[in-house]
Coordinates of C-alpha atoms in Angstrom, one line a residue:
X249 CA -27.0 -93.0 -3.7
X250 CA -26.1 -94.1 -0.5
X251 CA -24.8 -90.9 0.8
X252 CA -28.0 -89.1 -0.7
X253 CA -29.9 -91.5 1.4
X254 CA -28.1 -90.6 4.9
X255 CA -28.5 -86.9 4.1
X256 CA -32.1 -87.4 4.2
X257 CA -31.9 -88.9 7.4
X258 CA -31.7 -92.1 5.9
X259 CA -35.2 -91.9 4.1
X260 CA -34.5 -92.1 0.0
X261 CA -34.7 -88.7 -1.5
X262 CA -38.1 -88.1 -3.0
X263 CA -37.7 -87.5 -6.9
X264 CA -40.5 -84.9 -7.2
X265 CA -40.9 -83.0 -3.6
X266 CA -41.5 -79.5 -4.0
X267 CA -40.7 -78.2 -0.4
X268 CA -37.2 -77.1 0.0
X269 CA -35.3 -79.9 1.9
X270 CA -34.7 -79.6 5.6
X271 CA -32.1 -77.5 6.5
X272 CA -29.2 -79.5 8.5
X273 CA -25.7 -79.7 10.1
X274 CA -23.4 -82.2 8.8
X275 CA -20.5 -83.5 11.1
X276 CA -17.6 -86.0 9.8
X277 CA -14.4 -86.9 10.5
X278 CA -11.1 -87.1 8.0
X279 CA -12.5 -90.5 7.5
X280 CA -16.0 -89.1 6.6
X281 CA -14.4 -86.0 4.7
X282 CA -12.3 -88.0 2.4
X283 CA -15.6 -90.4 1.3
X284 CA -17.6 -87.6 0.4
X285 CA -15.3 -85.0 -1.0
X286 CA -15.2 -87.3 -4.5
X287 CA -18.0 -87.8 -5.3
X288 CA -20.6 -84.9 -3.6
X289 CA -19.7 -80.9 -4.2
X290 CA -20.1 -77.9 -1.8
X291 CA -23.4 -77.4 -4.1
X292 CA -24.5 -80.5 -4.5
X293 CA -25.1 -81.1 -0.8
X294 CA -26.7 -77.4 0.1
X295 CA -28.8 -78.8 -3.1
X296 CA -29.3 -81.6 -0.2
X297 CA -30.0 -79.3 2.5
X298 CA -26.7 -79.3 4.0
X299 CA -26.1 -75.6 5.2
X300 CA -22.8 -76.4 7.5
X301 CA -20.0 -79.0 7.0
X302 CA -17.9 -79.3 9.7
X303 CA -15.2 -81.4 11.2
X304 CA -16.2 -83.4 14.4
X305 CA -13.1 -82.4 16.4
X306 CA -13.4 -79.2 15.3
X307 CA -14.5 -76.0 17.7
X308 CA -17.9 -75.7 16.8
X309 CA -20.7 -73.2 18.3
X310 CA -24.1 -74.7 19.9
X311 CA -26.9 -74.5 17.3
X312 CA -29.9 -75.5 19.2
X313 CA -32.8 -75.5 16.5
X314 CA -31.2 -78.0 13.8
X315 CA -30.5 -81.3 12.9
X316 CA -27.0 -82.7 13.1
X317 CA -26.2 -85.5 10.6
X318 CA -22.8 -87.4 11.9
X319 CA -21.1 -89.1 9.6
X320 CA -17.9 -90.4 11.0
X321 CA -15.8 -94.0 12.1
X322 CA -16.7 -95.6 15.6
X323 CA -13.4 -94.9 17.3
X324 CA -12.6 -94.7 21.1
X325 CA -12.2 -90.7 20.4
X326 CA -15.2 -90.1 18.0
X327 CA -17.6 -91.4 20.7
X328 CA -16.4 -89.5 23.1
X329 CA -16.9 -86.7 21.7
X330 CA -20.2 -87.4 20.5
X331 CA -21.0 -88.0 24.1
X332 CA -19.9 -84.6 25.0
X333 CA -22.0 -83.0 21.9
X334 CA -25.0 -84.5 23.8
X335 CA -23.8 -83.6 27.4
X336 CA -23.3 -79.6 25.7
X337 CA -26.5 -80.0 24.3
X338 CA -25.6 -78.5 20.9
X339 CA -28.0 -79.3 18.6
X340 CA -31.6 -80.3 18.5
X341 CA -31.5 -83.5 17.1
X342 CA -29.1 -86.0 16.2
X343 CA -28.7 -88.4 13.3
X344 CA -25.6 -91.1 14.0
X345 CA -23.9 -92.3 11.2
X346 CA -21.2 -95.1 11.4
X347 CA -19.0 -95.5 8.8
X348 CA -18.4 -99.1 9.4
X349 CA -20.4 -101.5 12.4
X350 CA -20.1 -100.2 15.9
X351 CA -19.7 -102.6 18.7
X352 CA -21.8 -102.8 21.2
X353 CA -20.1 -101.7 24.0
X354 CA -19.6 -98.2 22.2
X355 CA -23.2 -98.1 22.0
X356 CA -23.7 -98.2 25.7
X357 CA -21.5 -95.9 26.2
X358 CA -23.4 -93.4 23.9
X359 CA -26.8 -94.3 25.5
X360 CA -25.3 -94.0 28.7
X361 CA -24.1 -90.6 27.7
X362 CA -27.5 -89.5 26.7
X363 CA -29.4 -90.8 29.7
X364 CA -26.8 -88.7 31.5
X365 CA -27.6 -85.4 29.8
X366 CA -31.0 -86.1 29.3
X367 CA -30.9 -86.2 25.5
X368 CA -32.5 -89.7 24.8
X369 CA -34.9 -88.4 22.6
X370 CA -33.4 -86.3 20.3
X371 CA -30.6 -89.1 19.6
X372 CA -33.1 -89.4 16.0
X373 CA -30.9 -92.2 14.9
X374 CA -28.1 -94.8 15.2
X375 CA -27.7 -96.3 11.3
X376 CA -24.3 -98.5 10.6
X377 CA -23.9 -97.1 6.7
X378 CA -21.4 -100.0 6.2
X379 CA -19.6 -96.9 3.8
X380 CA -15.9 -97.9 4.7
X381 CA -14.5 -97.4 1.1
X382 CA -13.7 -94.0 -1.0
X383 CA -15.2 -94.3 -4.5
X384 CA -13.1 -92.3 -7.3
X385 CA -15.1 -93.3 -10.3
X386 CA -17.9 -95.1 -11.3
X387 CA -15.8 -98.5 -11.3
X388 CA -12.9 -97.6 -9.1
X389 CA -12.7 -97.8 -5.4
X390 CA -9.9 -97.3 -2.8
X391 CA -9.9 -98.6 0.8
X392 CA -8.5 -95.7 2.6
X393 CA -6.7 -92.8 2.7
X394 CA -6.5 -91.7 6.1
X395 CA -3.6 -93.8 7.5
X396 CA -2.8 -95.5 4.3
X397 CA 0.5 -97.1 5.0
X398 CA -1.1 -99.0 7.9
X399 CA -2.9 -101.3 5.2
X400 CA 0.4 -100.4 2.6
X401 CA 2.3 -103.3 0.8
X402 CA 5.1 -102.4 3.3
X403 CA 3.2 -102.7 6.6
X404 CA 2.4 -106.5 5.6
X405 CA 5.9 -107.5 4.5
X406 CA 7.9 -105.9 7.0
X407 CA 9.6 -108.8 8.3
X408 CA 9.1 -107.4 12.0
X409 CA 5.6 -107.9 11.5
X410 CA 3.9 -109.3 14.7
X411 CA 0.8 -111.7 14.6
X412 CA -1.7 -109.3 16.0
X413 CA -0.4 -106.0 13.8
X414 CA -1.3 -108.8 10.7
X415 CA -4.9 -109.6 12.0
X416 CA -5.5 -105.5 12.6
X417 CA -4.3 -105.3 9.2
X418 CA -6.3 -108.3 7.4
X419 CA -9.3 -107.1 9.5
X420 CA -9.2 -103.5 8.2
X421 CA -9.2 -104.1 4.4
X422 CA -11.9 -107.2 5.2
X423 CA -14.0 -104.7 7.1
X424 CA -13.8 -102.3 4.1
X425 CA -14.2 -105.0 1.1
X426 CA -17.4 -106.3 3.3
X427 CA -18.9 -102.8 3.3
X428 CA -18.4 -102.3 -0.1
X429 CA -20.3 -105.4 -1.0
X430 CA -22.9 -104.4 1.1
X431 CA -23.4 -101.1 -0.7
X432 CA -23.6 -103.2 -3.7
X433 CA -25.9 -105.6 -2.3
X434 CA -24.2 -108.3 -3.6
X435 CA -22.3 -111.6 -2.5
X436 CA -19.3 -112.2 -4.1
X437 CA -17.9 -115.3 -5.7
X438 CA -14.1 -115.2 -4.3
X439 CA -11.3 -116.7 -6.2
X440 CA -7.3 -115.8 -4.6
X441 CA -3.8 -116.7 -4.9
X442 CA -3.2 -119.6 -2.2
X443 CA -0.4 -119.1 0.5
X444 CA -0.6 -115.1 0.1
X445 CA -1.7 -112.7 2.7
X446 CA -4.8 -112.4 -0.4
X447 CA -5.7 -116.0 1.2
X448 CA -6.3 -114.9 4.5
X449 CA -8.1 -112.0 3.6
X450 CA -10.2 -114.1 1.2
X451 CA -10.9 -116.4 4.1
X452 CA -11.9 -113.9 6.7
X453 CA -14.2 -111.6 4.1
X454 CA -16.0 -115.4 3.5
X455 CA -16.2 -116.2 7.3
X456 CA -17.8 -112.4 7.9
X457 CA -20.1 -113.1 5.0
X458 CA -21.5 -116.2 6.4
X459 CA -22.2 -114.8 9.4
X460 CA -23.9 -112.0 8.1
X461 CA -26.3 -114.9 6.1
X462 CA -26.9 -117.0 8.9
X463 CA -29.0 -114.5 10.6
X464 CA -31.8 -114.0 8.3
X465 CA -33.7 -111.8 10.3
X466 CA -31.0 -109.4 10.7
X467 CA -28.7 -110.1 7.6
X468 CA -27.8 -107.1 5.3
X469 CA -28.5 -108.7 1.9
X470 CA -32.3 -109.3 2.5
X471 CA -35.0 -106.7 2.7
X472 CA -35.9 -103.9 0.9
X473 CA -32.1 -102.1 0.9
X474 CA -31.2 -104.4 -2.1
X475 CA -34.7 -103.7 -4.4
X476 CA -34.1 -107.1 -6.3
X477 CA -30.4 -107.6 -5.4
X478 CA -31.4 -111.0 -4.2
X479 CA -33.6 -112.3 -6.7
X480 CA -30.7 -111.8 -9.4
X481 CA -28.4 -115.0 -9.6
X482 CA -25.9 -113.1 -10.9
X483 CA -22.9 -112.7 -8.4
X484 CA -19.9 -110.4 -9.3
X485 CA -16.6 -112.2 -9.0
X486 CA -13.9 -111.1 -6.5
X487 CA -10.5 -111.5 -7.4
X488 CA -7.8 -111.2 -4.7
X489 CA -4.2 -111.0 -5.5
X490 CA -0.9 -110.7 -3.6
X491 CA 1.1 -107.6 -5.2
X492 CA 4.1 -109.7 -4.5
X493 CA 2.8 -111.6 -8.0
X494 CA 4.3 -108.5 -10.2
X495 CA 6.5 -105.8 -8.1
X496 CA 8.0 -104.3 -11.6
X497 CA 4.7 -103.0 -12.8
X498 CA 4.0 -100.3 -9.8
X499 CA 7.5 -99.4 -10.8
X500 CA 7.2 -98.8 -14.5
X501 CA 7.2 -95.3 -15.9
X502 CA 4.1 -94.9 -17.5
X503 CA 3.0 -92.6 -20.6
X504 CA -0.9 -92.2 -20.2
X505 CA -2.7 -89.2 -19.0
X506 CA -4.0 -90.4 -15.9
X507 CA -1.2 -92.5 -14.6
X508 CA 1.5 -89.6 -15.6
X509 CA -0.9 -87.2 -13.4
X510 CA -0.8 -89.5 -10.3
X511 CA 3.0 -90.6 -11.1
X512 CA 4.7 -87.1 -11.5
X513 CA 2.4 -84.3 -9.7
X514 CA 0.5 -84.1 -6.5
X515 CA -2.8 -86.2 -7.1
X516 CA -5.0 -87.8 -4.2
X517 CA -8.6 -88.4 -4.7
X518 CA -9.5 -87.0 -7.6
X519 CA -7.6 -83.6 -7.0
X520 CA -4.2 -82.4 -8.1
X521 CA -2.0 -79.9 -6.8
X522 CA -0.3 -77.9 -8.7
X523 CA 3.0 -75.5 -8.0
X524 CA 2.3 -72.5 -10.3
X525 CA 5.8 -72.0 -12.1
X526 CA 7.2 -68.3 -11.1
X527 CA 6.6 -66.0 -14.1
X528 CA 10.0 -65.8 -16.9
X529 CA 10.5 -62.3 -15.9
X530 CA 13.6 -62.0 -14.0
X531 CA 13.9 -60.9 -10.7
X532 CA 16.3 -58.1 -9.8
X533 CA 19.6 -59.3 -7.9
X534 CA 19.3 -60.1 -4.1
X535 CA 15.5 -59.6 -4.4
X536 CA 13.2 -62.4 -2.5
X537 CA 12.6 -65.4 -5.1
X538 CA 8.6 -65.5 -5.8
X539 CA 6.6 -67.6 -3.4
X540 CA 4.9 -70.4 -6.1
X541 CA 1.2 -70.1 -5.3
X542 CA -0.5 -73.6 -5.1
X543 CA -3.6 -73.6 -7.1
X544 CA -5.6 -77.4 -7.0
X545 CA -7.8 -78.8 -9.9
X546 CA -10.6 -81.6 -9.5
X547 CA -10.7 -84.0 -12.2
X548 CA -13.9 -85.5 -11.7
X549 CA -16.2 -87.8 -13.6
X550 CA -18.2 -84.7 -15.1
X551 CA -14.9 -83.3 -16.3
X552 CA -15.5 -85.0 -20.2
X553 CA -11.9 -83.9 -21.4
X554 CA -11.0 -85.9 -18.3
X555 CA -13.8 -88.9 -19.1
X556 CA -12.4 -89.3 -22.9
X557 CA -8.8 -88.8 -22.4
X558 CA -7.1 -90.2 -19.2
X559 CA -6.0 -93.4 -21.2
X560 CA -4.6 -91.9 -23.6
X561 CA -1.0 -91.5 -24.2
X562 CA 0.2 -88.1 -23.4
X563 CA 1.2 -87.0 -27.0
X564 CA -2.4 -87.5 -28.0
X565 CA -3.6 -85.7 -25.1
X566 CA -1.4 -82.5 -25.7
X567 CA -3.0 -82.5 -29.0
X568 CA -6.4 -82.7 -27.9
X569 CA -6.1 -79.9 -25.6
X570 CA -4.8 -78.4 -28.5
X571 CA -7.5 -78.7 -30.8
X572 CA -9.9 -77.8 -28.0
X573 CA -8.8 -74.3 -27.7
X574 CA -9.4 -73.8 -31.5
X575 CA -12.5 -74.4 -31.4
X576 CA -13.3 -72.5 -28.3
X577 CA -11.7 -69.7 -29.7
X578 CA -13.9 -70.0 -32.9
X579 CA -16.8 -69.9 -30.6
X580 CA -15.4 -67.0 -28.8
X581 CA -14.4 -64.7 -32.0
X582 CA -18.2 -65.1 -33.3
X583 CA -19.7 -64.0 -29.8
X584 CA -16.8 -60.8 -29.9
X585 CA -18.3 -60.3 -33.7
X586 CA -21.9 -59.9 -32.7
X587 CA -21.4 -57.7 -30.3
X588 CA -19.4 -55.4 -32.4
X589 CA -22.1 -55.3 -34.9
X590 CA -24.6 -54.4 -31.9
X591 CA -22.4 -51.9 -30.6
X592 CA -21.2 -50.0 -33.2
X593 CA -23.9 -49.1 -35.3
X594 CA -26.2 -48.8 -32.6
X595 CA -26.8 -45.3 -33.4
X596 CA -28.5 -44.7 -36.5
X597 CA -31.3 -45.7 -38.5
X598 CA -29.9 -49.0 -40.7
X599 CA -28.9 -50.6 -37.1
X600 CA -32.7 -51.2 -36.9
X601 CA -32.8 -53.4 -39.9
X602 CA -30.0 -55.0 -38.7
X603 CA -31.2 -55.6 -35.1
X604 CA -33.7 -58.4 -36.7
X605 CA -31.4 -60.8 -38.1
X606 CA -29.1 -60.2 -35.1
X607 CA -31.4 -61.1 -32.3
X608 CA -31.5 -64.6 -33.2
X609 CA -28.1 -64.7 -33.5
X610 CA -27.1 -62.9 -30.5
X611 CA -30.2 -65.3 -28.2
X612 CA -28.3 -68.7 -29.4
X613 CA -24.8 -66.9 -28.2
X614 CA -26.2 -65.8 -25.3
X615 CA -27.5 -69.4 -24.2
X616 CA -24.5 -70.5 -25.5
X617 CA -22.3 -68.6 -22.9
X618 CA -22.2 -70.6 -19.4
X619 CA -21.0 -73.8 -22.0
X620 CA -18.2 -71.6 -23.3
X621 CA -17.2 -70.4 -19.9
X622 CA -17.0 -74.2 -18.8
X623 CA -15.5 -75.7 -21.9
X624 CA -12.6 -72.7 -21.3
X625 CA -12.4 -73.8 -17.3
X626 CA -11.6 -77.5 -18.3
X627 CA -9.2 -75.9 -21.2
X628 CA -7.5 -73.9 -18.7
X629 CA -7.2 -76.6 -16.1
X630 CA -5.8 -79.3 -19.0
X631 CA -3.4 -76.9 -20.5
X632 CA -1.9 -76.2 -16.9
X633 CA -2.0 -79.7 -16.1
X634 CA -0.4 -81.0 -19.3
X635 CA 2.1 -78.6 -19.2
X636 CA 3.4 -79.4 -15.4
X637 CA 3.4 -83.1 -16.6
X638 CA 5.4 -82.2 -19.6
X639 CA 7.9 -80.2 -17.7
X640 CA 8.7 -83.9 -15.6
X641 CA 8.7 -85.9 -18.7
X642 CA 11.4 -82.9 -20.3
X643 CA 13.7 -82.2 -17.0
X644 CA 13.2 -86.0 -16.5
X645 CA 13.6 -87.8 -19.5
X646 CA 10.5 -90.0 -18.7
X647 CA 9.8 -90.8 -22.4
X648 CA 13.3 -92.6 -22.4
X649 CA 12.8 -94.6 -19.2
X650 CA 9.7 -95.5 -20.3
X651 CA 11.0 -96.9 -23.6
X652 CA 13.7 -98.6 -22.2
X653 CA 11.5 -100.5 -19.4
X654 CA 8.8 -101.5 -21.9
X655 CA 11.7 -103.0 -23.9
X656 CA 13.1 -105.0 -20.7
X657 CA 9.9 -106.0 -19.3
X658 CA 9.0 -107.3 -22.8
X659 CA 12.8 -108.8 -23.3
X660 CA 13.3 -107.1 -26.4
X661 CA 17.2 -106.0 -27.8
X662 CA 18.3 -102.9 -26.1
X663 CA 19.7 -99.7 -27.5
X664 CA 21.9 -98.8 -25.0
X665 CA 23.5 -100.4 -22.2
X666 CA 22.2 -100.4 -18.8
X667 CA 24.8 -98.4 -17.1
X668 CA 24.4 -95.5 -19.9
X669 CA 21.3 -94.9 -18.6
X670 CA 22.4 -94.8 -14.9
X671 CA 25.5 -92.7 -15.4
X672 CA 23.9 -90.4 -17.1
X673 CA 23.5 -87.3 -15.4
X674 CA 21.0 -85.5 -17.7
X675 CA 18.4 -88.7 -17.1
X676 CA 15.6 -88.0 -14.0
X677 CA 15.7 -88.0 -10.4
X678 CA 18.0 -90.7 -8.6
X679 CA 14.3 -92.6 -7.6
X680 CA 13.7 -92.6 -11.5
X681 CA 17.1 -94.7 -12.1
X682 CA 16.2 -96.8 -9.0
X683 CA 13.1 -97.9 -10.7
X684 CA 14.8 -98.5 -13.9
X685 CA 17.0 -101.0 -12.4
X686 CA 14.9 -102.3 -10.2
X687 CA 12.7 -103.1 -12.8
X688 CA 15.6 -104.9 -14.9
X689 CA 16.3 -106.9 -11.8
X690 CA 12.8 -108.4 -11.2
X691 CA 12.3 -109.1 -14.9
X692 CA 15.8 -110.7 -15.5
X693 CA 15.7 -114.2 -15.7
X694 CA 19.0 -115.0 -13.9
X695 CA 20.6 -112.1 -11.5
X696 CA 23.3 -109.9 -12.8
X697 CA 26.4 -111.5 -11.0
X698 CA 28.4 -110.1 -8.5
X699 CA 30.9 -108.2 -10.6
X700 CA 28.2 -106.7 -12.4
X701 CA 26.3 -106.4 -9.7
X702 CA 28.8 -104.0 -8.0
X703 CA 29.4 -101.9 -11.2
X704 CA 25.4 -100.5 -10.8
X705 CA 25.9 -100.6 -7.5
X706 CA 28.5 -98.2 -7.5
X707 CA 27.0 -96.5 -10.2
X708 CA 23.9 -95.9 -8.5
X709 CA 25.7 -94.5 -5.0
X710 CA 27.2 -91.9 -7.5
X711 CA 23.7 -90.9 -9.0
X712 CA 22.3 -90.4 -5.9
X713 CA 20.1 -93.5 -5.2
X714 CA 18.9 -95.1 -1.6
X715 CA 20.3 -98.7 -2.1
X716 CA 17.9 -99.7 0.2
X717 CA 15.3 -101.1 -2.3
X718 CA 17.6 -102.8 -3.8
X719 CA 18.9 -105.5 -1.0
X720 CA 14.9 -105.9 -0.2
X721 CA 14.1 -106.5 -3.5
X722 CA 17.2 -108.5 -3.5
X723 CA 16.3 -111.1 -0.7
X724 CA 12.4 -111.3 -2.1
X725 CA 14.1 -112.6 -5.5
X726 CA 15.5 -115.0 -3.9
X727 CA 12.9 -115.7 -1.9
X728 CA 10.5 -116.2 -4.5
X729 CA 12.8 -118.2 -6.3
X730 CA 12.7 -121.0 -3.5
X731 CA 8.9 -120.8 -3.1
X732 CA 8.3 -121.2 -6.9
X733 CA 9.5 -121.0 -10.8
X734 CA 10.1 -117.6 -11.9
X735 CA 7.2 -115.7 -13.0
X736 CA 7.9 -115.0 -17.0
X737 CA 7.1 -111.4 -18.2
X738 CA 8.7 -112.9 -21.2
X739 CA 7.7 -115.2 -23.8
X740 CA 4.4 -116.6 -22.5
X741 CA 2.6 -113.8 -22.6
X742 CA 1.0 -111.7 -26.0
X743 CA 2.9 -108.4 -25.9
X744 CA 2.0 -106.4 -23.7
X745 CA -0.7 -103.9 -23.2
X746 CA -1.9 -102.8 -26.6
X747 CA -2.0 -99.4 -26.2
X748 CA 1.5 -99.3 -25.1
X749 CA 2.6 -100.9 -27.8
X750 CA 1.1 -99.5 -30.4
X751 CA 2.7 -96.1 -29.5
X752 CA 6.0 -97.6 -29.3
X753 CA 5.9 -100.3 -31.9
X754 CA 6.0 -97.2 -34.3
X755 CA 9.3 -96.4 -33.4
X756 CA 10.9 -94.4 -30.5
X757 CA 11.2 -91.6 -33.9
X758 CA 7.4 -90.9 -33.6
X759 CA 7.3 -90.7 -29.9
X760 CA 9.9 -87.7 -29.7
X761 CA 8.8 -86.3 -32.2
X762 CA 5.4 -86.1 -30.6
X763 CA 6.4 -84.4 -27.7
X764 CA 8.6 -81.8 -29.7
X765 CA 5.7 -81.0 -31.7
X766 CA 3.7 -80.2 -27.8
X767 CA 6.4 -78.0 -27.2
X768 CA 6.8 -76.4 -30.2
X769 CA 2.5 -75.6 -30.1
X770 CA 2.2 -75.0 -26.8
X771 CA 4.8 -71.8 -27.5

């Protein structure tokens, strides 16, 4: 809603205007790109008006009769080349968007740059969104993706870490948490884990919220932006927690839709990109190996197949997919069938007689057609999706890992011995062994000693792995050990995640045989 609003110059959209919207220009930066792409299509904005989207460091051509819509972060470089978009005068009017507050010394320089070129009054303008977070669903948020690893979990426990680089970093996801709450146009209660870098982010996200308060004249949460955000006394809570709390879940193999997508294939907000495997057909001796065409999919919240079945564990979602494509091709065979019957006996006279009960037919397939063509789109896109997932979990083993982590994390008997699984050359990817273990380590309530320890160690050099996790992960045990009693995964807690569970609770047996069957359909 908020982006619809900027669009329109930052006047709300009106529901029932019948004039076409204003044609206009719109100008990001990565920043900018990656918070619309999710959620607003190519269509959806020229819906909005939008005729050109382009990038703001970009070569772009002087358009003097239009609008420009900016829409980007207040850096250093950004504002300079704003100021030289005025000094070129390149378009007629401008509409300044700031992803997150601009300081006021950046200001100046803008308005000094538009005295300059003498463009003061077509600067339309100047609007702080406070729009510094990427929204992937309707109840999931990210902070960035441009320069990730600058906010990463490794950036704030390098051990090299100055004091300042910490405060950049603390002030970045602060600066981002505080815009998303203004979007919302709510105040948070905040609740964090003391002693943790989640403290001081809690503490500086309060501080900035205070401020923002004091000045009533000026605050963001009053006025007419919130419609009754501040009569309701209902405040959503904030929870803040120090990843440092549970390292072996990020490392867990996982076995739903979703988190198999974003594990295993290429998957940044919202879009996945695929490798299409070359064909069977075999390629003549000393010929050039195919070049694999990339091909990337959306999975977005209107995709329903998507909507229903990311949580689902992947044996149900092959089967789904499966039963989809039946009854599409139902669908499909009774369109082919009409139109046989039209065409053939188009000819003589019975085809008349014919033609009457057949019309009605033929007018619900007909407005039944762009629905097909969709439903077969999102078949497509699922089959080939599923089926690059289920080529990992085969060349990979994933199904195993997975089994075998559940049943360490949960400190259930093992099968088979540790080292099997390392030494096995068959089993995934040298990083898929290093999880394994590194997963056993964190969740093992006294460390392997040193004997053992050197056993996986050396059985781990020969599968391939980087040791290098495992000395961090080494020191942080015994780090955390000092600061406090070892967090259980064990006893105290209800077994974990249901869904999980369930699917393996019924025996590995079912689980295999589930993906079998996949394969065994799918051919």
């Amino acid at each position: 809603v908020a982006l619809k609003r900027m669009l329109n110059f930052n006047v709300p959209p009106v529901k029932n205007g019948t004039g076409e919207p204003v044609w206009k220009i719109l100008i990001y930066d990565r920043f900018g790109q990656d918070i619309i792409s999710p959620l607003l299509s190519v269509k959806e904005l020229r819906d909005m008006g939008i005729t050109l989207h382009l990038l703001l460091h970009s070569d772009r051509d002087a358009i003097p009769d239009v609008p420009a819509v900016y829409f980007v972060m207040p850096t250093e470089e950004n504002i300079d080349r704003m100021c030289q978009d005025l000094r070129n005068q390149l378009y007629e009017s401008y509409y300044l968007n700031f992803i997150s507050a601009i300081s006021r010394s950046k200001l100046e320089d803008i308005a000094n740059a538009a005295i300059g070129a003498n463009a003061v009054t077509q600067v339309a303008k100047v609007f702080d969104q406070y729009l510094n977070f990427i929204t992937l669903e309707d109840d999931m948020f990210v902070l960035c993706n441009q320069n990730k690893e600058l906010v990463s979990y490794r950036a704030i426990n390098r051990p090299d870490i100055t004091d300042t680089e910490m405060e950049t970093i603390m002030d970045t996801i602060v600066d981002s948490l505080f815009c998303f709450f203004v979007t919302l146009g709510a105040i948070p209660i905040i609740r964090c884990s003391r002693g943790t870098a989640a403290e001081m982010v809690a503490v500086k996200l309060d501080k900035k919220l205070r401020e923002n308060l004091r000045d009533a004249r000026n605050s963001l949460f009053t006025g007419d932006t919130l419609g009754a955000g501040q009569f309701s006394f209902q405040r959503p809570l904030l929870v803040l927690v120090d990843r440092n709390i549970d390292l072996a879940t990020p490392l867990h193999h996982t076995w739903t839709y979703q988190a198999l997508v974003h594990d295993v294939l290429d998957f940044h907000l919202n879009r996945v990109n695929l490798e299409e495997s070359a064909g069977t057909e075999s390629t003549p001796a000393g010929a050039r190996p195919k070049k694999k065409n990339k091909k990337s999919y959306d999975l977005t919240t209107s995709d329903k197949f998507w909507q229903k079945h990311k949580g689902s564990p992947f044996p149900e979602v092959a089967e789904s997919v499966q039963q989809e494509l039946e009854s599409y091709r139902a669908q499909e065979d009774e369109v082919k069938r009409l139109k046989s019957i039209m065409g053939i006996e188009g000819e003589d006279e019975g085809a008349i007689s014919m033609l009457s009960d057949n019309t009605a037919k033929l007018t619900s397939a007909v407005s039944s057609l762009p629905e097909l063509l969709e439903k077969k789109r999102l078949i497509d896109l699922h089959t080939n999706v599923a089926t690059a997932v289920l080529e990992h979990i085969k060349s990979r083993k994933l199904d195993v890992y997975f089994e075998y982590e559940e049943k360490i994390m949960s400190k259930s008997t093992l099968d088979k011995s540790l080292l099997d699984m390392i030494s096995d050359p068959d089993a995934g990817t040298p990083e898929d062994k290093m999880r394994l273990f590194l997963i056993y380590y964190i969740s093992s309530a006294q460390a392997p000693s040193e004997i053992d320890l050197e056993q996986y160690k050396k059985a781990l050099m020969d599968a391939g792995c980087n040791l290098a996790p495992l000395s961090y992960i080494k020191q942080w045990k015994a780090f955390t050990k000092m600061a406090s009693a070892p967090t259980s995964y064990g006893n105290a807690t209800p077994k974990p995640l249901g869904l999980f569970s369930r699917v393996m609770n019924t025996g590995s047996q079912f689980v295999m045989e589930g993906v079998k069957n996949l394969v065994l359909k799918q051919q």
